[in-house]
Amino acid sequence: MEKPADRLVNGEAVEVDVRYARLGSRALALTVDIAVQVLLGFFLLILVVALVPLVFGEFVDDALMRSIMIIVAVTVLIAYPTTIETLTNGRSIGKRLVGLRVVREDGGPIRVRHALTRTLVGVAVEWPGLIMPMLTWVVSLLTMTFSPRGRRLGDLAAGTFVIHERSASEWGWMPAMPPPLSRWAVTADLSAVDDDLALAARHFLARAKEIRRPWHDRFADGLAAEMIERIPQQPPPGTPPMHLLAAVLAERRRRASGQVLTTRALTERIWPGFGRLENFTRLEPVGSFDAEQTQPLP
């Protein structure tokens, strides 16, 4: 049984944060790929009908046509998907549109043997399914649903899985660094400030102007006091709670951004295309603070 993993450590010991593709996105990509294969099949059939009589003339018979139909079927169902996934590093047309990619278990790009194994298993027991199709379809769906990495039978046989490629997305409102606290924040130890506390502070700052007093001050003071308890270095005396919260969030974002960019550069070197820096949204600091809405910490 697979061990669940939220992160991937590739062959060069670089930890890569990935999102495993699940049933919904993979079904959408498969639908597109099936449509492409159907169009390819029709195109090849038209060529067969038009060219075979011209090439073979009076030698055309049922046996020849059956042989050609088998060749067309093998081309559409096996040769085409194997070739395109190999040449595109695991991105068929459907996967490219949905933003998916097939990779090896160690994070590297797939080769011919991986693509061929995935295709053969898929044709035999998944789609279209030549061996007990109804039963194998159910088994394949259950396997993908309960697999920690969303792997289908073809992935298990080939040693691969499918991931979401990152795309730019909006992060929404982010507080700016209050200038008086920038030097303090750089030297502050924020390791004890967990994600839950940071998220609560961010939500509060985003809605601060909508919250009436005295609730506004109670929320601000409570969050700021919890921040101070977890940070060994005390902020400058008289720091407004709102400014303290903004400084901690801005510094966490700055440090995380530096780590992300370093990881992306390493990932791009060993995994071309997945770690492109232009695929990631820059976190621009946005926001200001009204001094009248804040008050010094006690």
XYZ file of C-alpha atoms in Angstrom, residues 72-203:
132
model
C -5.359 1.975 -37.256
C -6.656 0.864 -33.854
C -3.143 0.189 -32.527
C -1.985 3.570 -33.831
C -4.834 5.468 -32.203
C -5.006 3.592 -28.883
C -1.342 2.755 -28.245
C 1.142 4.449 -30.567
C -0.385 7.929 -30.395
C -0.721 8.316 -26.579
C 2.671 6.699 -25.974
C 4.388 8.991 -28.446
C 2.760 12.215 -27.334
C 3.335 11.606 -23.606
C 6.977 10.746 -24.287
C 7.654 13.763 -26.497
C 5.863 16.225 -24.188
C 7.292 14.908 -20.886
C 3.961 13.536 -19.707
C 1.589 16.192 -21.019
C -0.965 14.938 -23.490
C -3.317 17.449 -25.089
C -5.943 16.874 -22.409
C -3.427 17.110 -19.574
C -1.919 20.266 -21.034
C -5.346 21.948 -21.188
C -6.216 20.961 -17.620
C -2.717 21.707 -16.313
C -1.539 18.198 -15.472
C 1.697 16.307 -16.010
C 2.761 12.673 -15.617
C 6.017 12.203 -13.691
C 8.023 9.289 -12.328
C 7.916 8.348 -8.677
C 11.241 10.134 -8.142
C 9.904 13.293 -9.775
C 11.727 12.946 -13.080
C 10.211 13.086 -16.564
C 8.734 9.879 -17.910
C 10.401 7.869 -20.671
C 9.066 5.637 -23.429
C 8.753 2.612 -21.139
C 6.658 4.535 -18.619
C 4.336 5.955 -21.285
C 4.020 2.584 -23.015
C 3.246 0.739 -19.773
C 0.610 3.293 -18.804
C -0.970 3.049 -22.237
C -0.989 -0.745 -22.407
C -2.521 -1.119 -18.956
C -5.050 1.589 -19.782
C -6.143 -0.065 -23.017
C -6.334 -3.498 -21.394
C -8.159 -2.802 -18.137
C -9.073 0.885 -17.916
C -10.070 2.677 -21.124
C -11.414 1.349 -23.397
C -10.785 -1.829 -21.371
C -10.464 -4.997 -23.389
C -10.531 -7.377 -20.414
C -13.828 -7.476 -18.479
C -14.434 -3.736 -19.045
C -17.189 -3.061 -16.488
C -15.360 -4.799 -13.660
C -11.971 -3.297 -14.474
C -13.499 0.193 -14.751
C -14.844 -0.095 -11.210
C -11.520 -1.404 -9.905
C -9.652 1.421 -11.630
C -11.959 4.085 -10.202
C -11.681 2.661 -6.689
C -7.903 2.455 -6.982
C -7.654 6.091 -8.040
C -10.122 7.250 -5.398
C -8.392 5.594 -2.447
C -4.798 6.055 -3.590
C -3.056 8.786 -1.526
C -1.527 10.108 -4.744
C -4.548 9.525 -6.944
C -2.779 6.846 -8.971
C -4.609 4.591 -11.398
C -3.633 1.023 -12.285
C -1.446 2.222 -15.160
C 0.444 4.524 -12.787
C 1.046 1.707 -10.316
C 2.392 -0.529 -13.071
C 4.600 2.166 -14.616
C 5.830 3.764 -11.386
C 4.305 7.156 -12.150
C 1.706 9.596 -10.879
C 0.003 12.732 -12.188
C 0.456 16.187 -10.690
C -1.015 19.621 -11.129
C 1.349 22.044 -12.754
C 1.409 25.320 -10.903
C -0.281 28.317 -12.431
C -0.500 31.930 -11.437
C -3.240 32.725 -8.955
C -4.276 35.686 -6.905
C -3.362 35.715 -3.238
C -5.758 38.513 -2.378
C -5.045 41.287 0.092
C -1.714 41.147 1.880
C -0.557 43.706 4.494
C 2.486 45.863 3.887
C 5.456 46.109 6.250
C 5.127 49.117 8.588
C 8.432 51.004 8.047
C 9.191 51.552 11.781
C 9.108 47.768 12.369
C 11.084 46.604 9.315
C 14.446 46.331 11.127
C 12.909 44.571 14.124
C 11.007 42.097 11.957
C 14.127 41.013 10.054
C 15.813 39.849 13.272
C 12.693 38.416 14.969
C 12.377 34.663 15.499
C 8.977 33.802 13.996
C 9.292 30.029 14.106
C 6.669 29.714 16.861
C 4.088 31.722 14.919
C 2.106 28.930 13.267
C -0.078 29.101 10.183
C -3.330 29.171 12.134
C -2.336 32.270 14.092
C -0.985 33.989 10.977
C -4.194 33.220 9.065
C -6.327 34.587 11.891
C -4.266 37.787 11.903
C -4.564 38.145 8.149
C -8.340 37.702 8.215
